[in-house]
PDB file of C-alpha atoms in Angstrom:
ATOM      1  CA  UNK A   8      72.633 -45.553  54.884  1.00 58.00           C
ATOM      2  CA  UNK A   9      71.361 -45.816  51.597  1.00 58.00           C
ATOM      3  CA  UNK A  10      68.948 -48.674  52.280  1.00 61.00           C
ATOM      4  CA  UNK A  11      67.113 -46.463  54.845  1.00 57.00           C
ATOM      5  CA  UNK A  12      66.830 -43.786  52.766  1.00 57.00           C
ATOM      6  CA  UNK A  13      65.438 -45.731  50.132  1.00 59.00           C
ATOM      7  CA  UNK A  14      63.013 -47.676  52.436  1.00 60.00           C
ATOM      8  CA  UNK A  15      61.429 -44.699  54.191  1.00 66.00           C
ATOM      9  CA  UNK A  16      59.527 -43.185  51.214  1.00 63.00           C
ATOM     10  CA  UNK A  17      58.535 -46.790  50.308  1.00 58.00           C
ATOM     11  CA  UNK A  18      56.898 -47.485  53.978  1.00 58.00           C
ATOM     12  CA  UNK A  19      55.340 -43.763  53.946  1.00 58.00           C
ATOM     13  CA  UNK A  20      53.390 -44.970  50.141  1.00 60.00           C
ATOM     14  CA  UNK A  21      52.634 -47.660  51.202  1.00 60.00           C
ATOM     15  CA  UNK A  22      51.515 -46.817  54.412  1.00 58.00           C
ATOM     16  CA  UNK A  23      49.659 -43.875  54.275  1.00 56.00           C
ATOM     17  CA  UNK A  24      48.222 -44.519  50.378  1.00 55.00           C
ATOM     18  CA  UNK A  25      44.370 -44.865  50.571  1.00 60.00           C
ATOM     19  CA  UNK A  26      42.991 -48.487  51.809  1.00 57.00           C
ATOM     20  CA  UNK A  27      40.649 -50.393  49.296  1.00 58.00           C
ATOM     21  CA  UNK A  28      36.804 -49.690  51.548  1.00 62.00           C
ATOM     22  CA  UNK A  29      34.641 -52.671  50.711  1.00 61.00           C
ATOM     23  CA  UNK A  30      31.283 -51.582  50.407  1.00 60.00           C
ATOM     24  CA  UNK A  31      28.367 -52.575  52.991  1.00 60.00           C
ATOM     25  CA  UNK A  32      26.778 -55.707  53.248  1.00 60.00           C
ATOM     26  CA  UNK A  33      23.205 -54.665  52.113  1.00 60.00           C
ATOM     27  CA  UNK A  34      20.181 -57.746  53.726  1.00 66.00           C
ATOM     28  CA  UNK A  35      16.904 -58.024  51.351  1.00 73.00           C
ATOM     29  CA  UNK A  36      14.235 -58.025  54.014  1.00 74.00           C
ATOM     30  CA  UNK A  37      10.648 -56.890  53.861  1.00 76.00           C
ATOM     31  CA  UNK A  38       9.820 -53.907  56.289  1.00 78.00           C
ATOM     32  CA  UNK A  39       7.906 -54.947  58.829  1.00 81.00           C
ATOM     33  CA  UNK A  40       5.299 -52.448  58.095  1.00 85.00           C
ATOM     34  CA  UNK A  41       4.232 -53.877  54.760  1.00 79.00           C
ATOM     35  CA  UNK A  42       5.351 -51.257  52.757  1.00 84.00           C
ATOM     36  CA  UNK A  43       7.450 -51.747  49.403  1.00 83.00           C
ATOM     37  CA  UNK A  44      10.967 -52.411  49.459  1.00 77.00           C
ATOM     38  CA  UNK A  45      13.550 -53.518  46.426  1.00 76.00           C
ATOM     39  CA  UNK A  46      16.471 -55.876  47.079  1.00 75.00           C
ATOM     40  CA  UNK A  47      19.852 -55.155  46.349  1.00 69.00           C
ATOM     41  CA  UNK A  48      21.211 -57.304  42.505  1.00 69.00           C
ATOM     42  CA  UNK A  49      22.010 -60.431  43.211  1.00 65.00           C
ATOM     43  CA  UNK A  50      25.634 -60.785  43.125  1.00 62.00           C
ATOM     44  CA  UNK A  51      25.852 -64.305  42.136  1.00 63.00           C
ATOM     45  CA  UNK A  52      27.606 -65.750  44.770  1.00 62.00           C
ATOM     46  CA  UNK A  53      26.175 -68.934  45.434  1.00 62.00           C
ATOM     47  CA  UNK A  54      27.663 -71.629  47.179  1.00 62.00           C
ATOM     48  CA  UNK A  55      28.163 -74.864  45.125  1.00 60.00           C
ATOM     49  CA  UNK A  56      26.343 -78.389  46.438  1.00 64.00           C
ATOM     50  CA  UNK A  57      27.530 -80.070  48.738  1.00 65.00           C
ATOM     51  CA  UNK A  58      28.997 -83.904  46.862  1.00 61.00           C
ATOM     52  CA  UNK A  59      27.298 -86.678  47.565  1.00 68.00           C
ATOM     53  CA  UNK A  60      30.698 -88.617  47.408  1.00 74.00           C
ATOM     54  CA  UNK A  61      34.192 -87.297  48.268  1.00 79.00           C
ATOM     55  CA  UNK A  62      36.536 -86.542  45.793  1.00 83.00           C
ATOM     56  CA  UNK A  63      39.975 -88.417  46.287  1.00 84.00           C
ATOM     57  CA  UNK A  64      42.652 -85.086  46.286  1.00 84.00           C
ATOM     58  CA  UNK A  65      46.556 -85.850  46.271  1.00 83.00           C
ATOM     59  CA  UNK A  66      48.206 -86.639  48.855  1.00 82.00           C
ATOM     60  CA  UNK A  67      51.831 -86.188  49.480  1.00 81.00           C
ATOM     61  CA  UNK A  68      54.814 -85.423  47.549  1.00 81.00           C
ATOM     62  CA  UNK A  69      54.326 -86.524  43.455  1.00 78.00           C
ATOM     63  CA  UNK A  70      57.382 -87.367  41.692  1.00 82.00           C
ATOM     64  CA  UNK A  71      56.466 -86.668  37.845  1.00 77.00           C
ATOM     65  CA  UNK A  72      59.104 -88.470  36.188  1.00 85.00           C
ATOM     66  CA  UNK A  73      57.893 -91.362  38.064  1.00 85.00           C
ATOM     67  CA  UNK A  74      55.324 -93.230  35.425  1.00 86.00           C
ATOM     68  CA  UNK A  75      53.723 -94.625  38.480  1.00 86.00           C
ATOM     69  CA  UNK A  76      53.247 -91.631  40.062  1.00 85.00           C
ATOM     70  CA  UNK A  77      51.384 -90.539  37.083  1.00 88.00           C
ATOM     71  CA  UNK A  78      49.088 -93.429  36.172  1.00 89.00           C
ATOM     72  CA  UNK A  79      47.712 -93.141  40.040  1.00 88.00           C
ATOM     73  CA  UNK A  80      47.180 -89.343  39.263  1.00 89.00           C
ATOM     74  CA  UNK A  81      45.318 -90.951  35.987  1.00 90.00           C
ATOM     75  CA  UNK A  82      43.037 -92.900  38.169  1.00 92.00           C
ATOM     76  CA  UNK A  83      42.355 -90.773  40.662  1.00 91.00           C
ATOM     77  CA  UNK A  84      41.115 -88.000  37.961  1.00 92.00           C
ATOM     78  CA  UNK A  85      38.989 -90.785  36.494  1.00 94.00           C
ATOM     79  CA  UNK A  86      37.775 -92.089  39.316  1.00 93.00           C
ATOM     80  CA  UNK A  87      36.674 -88.336  40.503  1.00 91.00           C
ATOM     81  CA  UNK A  88      35.246 -87.896  37.109  1.00 93.00           C
ATOM     82  CA  UNK A  89      32.782 -90.843  37.326  1.00 92.00           C
ATOM     83  CA  UNK A  90      31.825 -89.902  41.089  1.00 89.00           C
ATOM     84  CA  UNK A  91      30.692 -86.655  39.325  1.00 88.00           C
ATOM     85  CA  UNK A  92      28.589 -88.307  36.937  1.00 89.00           C
ATOM     86  CA  UNK A  93      26.975 -90.831  39.219  1.00 87.00           C
ATOM     87  CA  UNK A  94      26.346 -87.669  41.321  1.00 85.00           C
ATOM     88  CA  UNK A  95      24.663 -85.656  38.131  1.00 85.00           C
ATOM     89  CA  UNK A  96      22.579 -88.963  37.341  1.00 87.00           C
ATOM     90  CA  UNK A  97      21.358 -90.048  40.848  1.00 83.00           C
ATOM     91  CA  UNK A  98      17.877 -89.959  41.728  1.00 82.00           C
ATOM     92  CA  UNK A  99      17.129 -87.714  44.423  1.00 82.00           C
ATOM     93  CA  UNK A 100      16.501 -89.663  48.045  1.00 82.00           C
ATOM     94  CA  UNK A 101      13.104 -86.496  47.892  1.00 83.00           C
ATOM     95  CA  UNK A 102      12.153 -88.180  44.134  1.00 85.00           C
ATOM     96  CA  UNK A 103      12.573 -91.795  45.187  1.00 87.00           C
ATOM     97  CA  UNK A 104      10.166 -91.503  48.306  1.00 90.00           C
ATOM     98  CA  UNK A 105       7.604 -89.909  46.658  1.00 88.00           C
ATOM     99  CA  UNK A 106       7.317 -92.038  44.263  1.00 89.00           C
ATOM    100  CA  UNK A 107       7.288 -94.792  46.369  1.00 89.00           C
ATOM    101  CA  UNK A 108       4.604 -92.954  48.614  1.00 90.00           C
ATOM    102  CA  UNK A 109       2.461 -92.388  45.058  1.00 88.00           C
ATOM    103  CA  UNK A 110       3.042 -96.404  44.111  1.00 88.00           C
ATOM    104  CA  UNK A 111       1.685 -97.373  47.808  1.00 89.00           C
ATOM    105  CA  UNK A 112      -1.149 -95.110  47.759  1.00 86.00           C
ATOM    106  CA  UNK A 113      -2.248 -96.572  44.690  1.00 85.00           C
ATOM    107  CA  UNK A 114      -2.293 -99.774  45.531  1.00 83.00           C
ATOM    108  CA  UNK A 115      -3.900 -99.008  48.547  1.00 80.00           C
ATOM    109  CA  UNK A 116      -7.001 -97.054  47.230  1.00 76.00           C
ATOM    110  CA  UNK A 117      -7.169 -98.205  43.292  1.00 72.00           C
ATOM    111  CA  UNK A 118      -5.931 -95.598  40.235  1.00 66.00           C
ATOM    112  CA  UNK A 119      -7.186 -92.342  39.633  1.00 62.00           C
ATOM    113  CA  UNK A 120      -9.922 -94.686  36.921  1.00 60.00           C
ATOM    114  CA  UNK A 121     -13.634 -94.748  37.455  1.00 57.00           C
ATOM    115  CA  UNK A 122     -15.301 -94.279  40.774  1.00 55.00           C
ATOM    116  CA  UNK A 123     -17.816 -97.012  40.570  1.00 55.00           C
TER     117      UNK A 123
END
Protein backbone atom coordinates (compact mmCIF):
# COMPACT_ATOMS: atom_id res chain seq x y z
CA UNK A 1 0.00 0.00 0.00
CA UNK A 2 2.86 2.36 0.80
CA UNK A 3 4.35 1.80 -2.65
CA UNK A 4 1.04 2.70 -4.30
CA UNK A 5 0.79 5.93 -2.30
CA UNK A 6 4.29 6.90 -3.48
CA UNK A 7 3.67 5.96 -7.10
CA UNK A 8 0.43 7.94 -7.59
CA UNK A 9 1.95 11.43 -7.08
CA UNK A 10 4.94 10.48 -9.17
CA UNK A 11 2.64 9.30 -11.96
CA UNK A 12 0.56 12.47 -11.83
CA UNK A 13 3.61 14.72 -11.88
CA UNK A 14 5.20 12.99 -14.85
CA UNK A 15 2.04 12.45 -16.91
CA UNK A 16 0.27 15.72 -16.25
CA UNK A 17 3.26 18.06 -16.50
CA UNK A 18 4.06 20.14 -19.53
CA UNK A 19 5.73 18.33 -22.38
CA UNK A 20 8.47 20.06 -24.36
CA UNK A 21 7.17 21.32 -27.67
CA UNK A 22 9.39 21.60 -30.72
CA UNK A 23 8.84 24.62 -32.94
CA UNK A 24 7.44 23.96 -36.41
CA UNK A 25 9.94 23.61 -39.24
CA UNK A 26 10.25 26.64 -41.46
CA UNK A 27 11.12 26.28 -45.11
CA UNK A 28 12.90 28.92 -47.12
CA UNK A 29 11.14 29.15 -50.46
CA UNK A 30 10.44 32.33 -52.41
CA UNK A 31 6.79 33.29 -52.91
CA UNK A 32 5.38 32.76 -56.39
CA UNK A 33 4.49 36.45 -56.86
CA UNK A 34 8.18 37.45 -56.68
CA UNK A 35 7.85 39.64 -53.59
CA UNK A 36 10.66 39.98 -51.05
CA UNK A 37 11.14 37.23 -48.51
CA UNK A 38 13.52 36.35 -45.70
CA UNK A 39 14.75 32.94 -44.73
CA UNK A 40 14.86 31.71 -41.14
CA UNK A 41 18.32 31.66 -39.56
CA UNK A 42 20.49 28.73 -40.60
CA UNK A 43 21.11 26.33 -37.75
CA UNK A 44 24.04 24.61 -39.40
CA UNK A 45 22.67 21.08 -39.35
CA UNK A 46 24.33 19.79 -42.48
CA UNK A 47 24.87 16.15 -43.19
CA UNK A 48 28.54 15.27 -43.40
CA UNK A 49 29.77 14.12 -46.81
CA UNK A 50 29.70 10.40 -47.38
CA UNK A 51 33.15 8.90 -47.01
CA UNK A 52 34.78 7.66 -50.18
CA UNK A 53 36.21 4.62 -48.43
CA UNK A 54 34.09 2.87 -45.78
CA UNK A 55 35.55 2.98 -42.27
CA UNK A 56 36.24 -0.11 -40.20
CA UNK A 57 34.22 -0.59 -37.04
CA UNK A 58 34.70 -2.72 -33.98
CA UNK A 59 32.66 -5.91 -34.20
CA UNK A 60 32.14 -8.54 -31.56
CA UNK A 61 33.49 -8.62 -28.04
CA UNK A 62 36.75 -6.90 -27.14
CA UNK A 63 38.85 -8.21 -24.28
CA UNK A 64 40.86 -5.22 -23.04
CA UNK A 65 43.16 -7.49 -21.06
CA UNK A 66 44.21 -9.42 -24.17
CA UNK A 67 47.16 -7.67 -25.88
CA UNK A 68 46.16 -9.11 -29.28
CA UNK A 69 42.77 -7.41 -29.08
CA UNK A 70 44.35 -4.09 -28.14
CA UNK A 71 46.81 -4.39 -31.02
CA UNK A 72 43.93 -5.10 -33.41
CA UNK A 73 42.11 -2.01 -32.12
CA UNK A 74 45.22 0.13 -32.57
CA UNK A 75 45.73 -1.11 -36.12
CA UNK A 76 42.06 -0.46 -36.94
CA UNK A 77 42.34 3.14 -35.71
CA UNK A 78 45.54 3.63 -37.72
CA UNK A 79 43.89 2.27 -40.88
CA UNK A 80 40.90 4.58 -40.36
CA UNK A 81 43.23 7.57 -39.85
CA UNK A 82 45.05 6.64 -43.06
CA UNK A 83 41.74 6.40 -44.94
CA UNK A 84 40.72 9.84 -43.67
CA UNK A 85 44.05 11.30 -44.80
CA UNK A 86 43.64 9.68 -48.25
CA UNK A 87 40.11 11.10 -48.58
CA UNK A 88 41.30 14.61 -47.70
CA UNK A 89 44.17 14.52 -50.22
CA UNK A 90 42.34 12.68 -53.00
CA UNK A 91 41.64 14.39 -56.30
CA UNK A 92 37.94 14.77 -56.96
CA UNK A 93 36.73 12.87 -60.04
CA UNK A 94 35.16 16.01 -61.51
CA UNK A 95 38.51 17.86 -61.26
CA UNK A 96 40.37 14.99 -62.92
CA UNK A 97 37.83 14.81 -65.77
CA UNK A 98 37.90 18.58 -66.30
CA UNK A 99 41.70 18.73 -66.43
CA UNK A 100 41.81 15.76 -68.83
CA UNK A 101 39.29 17.47 -71.12
CA UNK A 102 41.27 20.73 -70.95
CA UNK A 103 44.46 18.89 -71.92
CA UNK A 104 42.67 17.09 -74.76
CA UNK A 105 41.18 20.25 -76.25
CA UNK A 106 44.49 22.09 -75.86
CA UNK A 107 46.27 19.38 -77.86
CA UNK A 108 43.38 19.16 -80.36
CA UNK A 109 42.96 22.90 -81.04
CA UNK A 110 46.32 24.23 -79.93
CA UNK A 111 47.13 26.46 -77.02
CA UNK A 112 45.86 29.97 -76.42
CA UNK A 113 48.89 31.49 -78.18
CA UNK A 114 48.80 33.65 -81.28
CA UNK A 115 46.18 33.02 -83.95
CA UNK A 116 48.60 33.13 -86.92
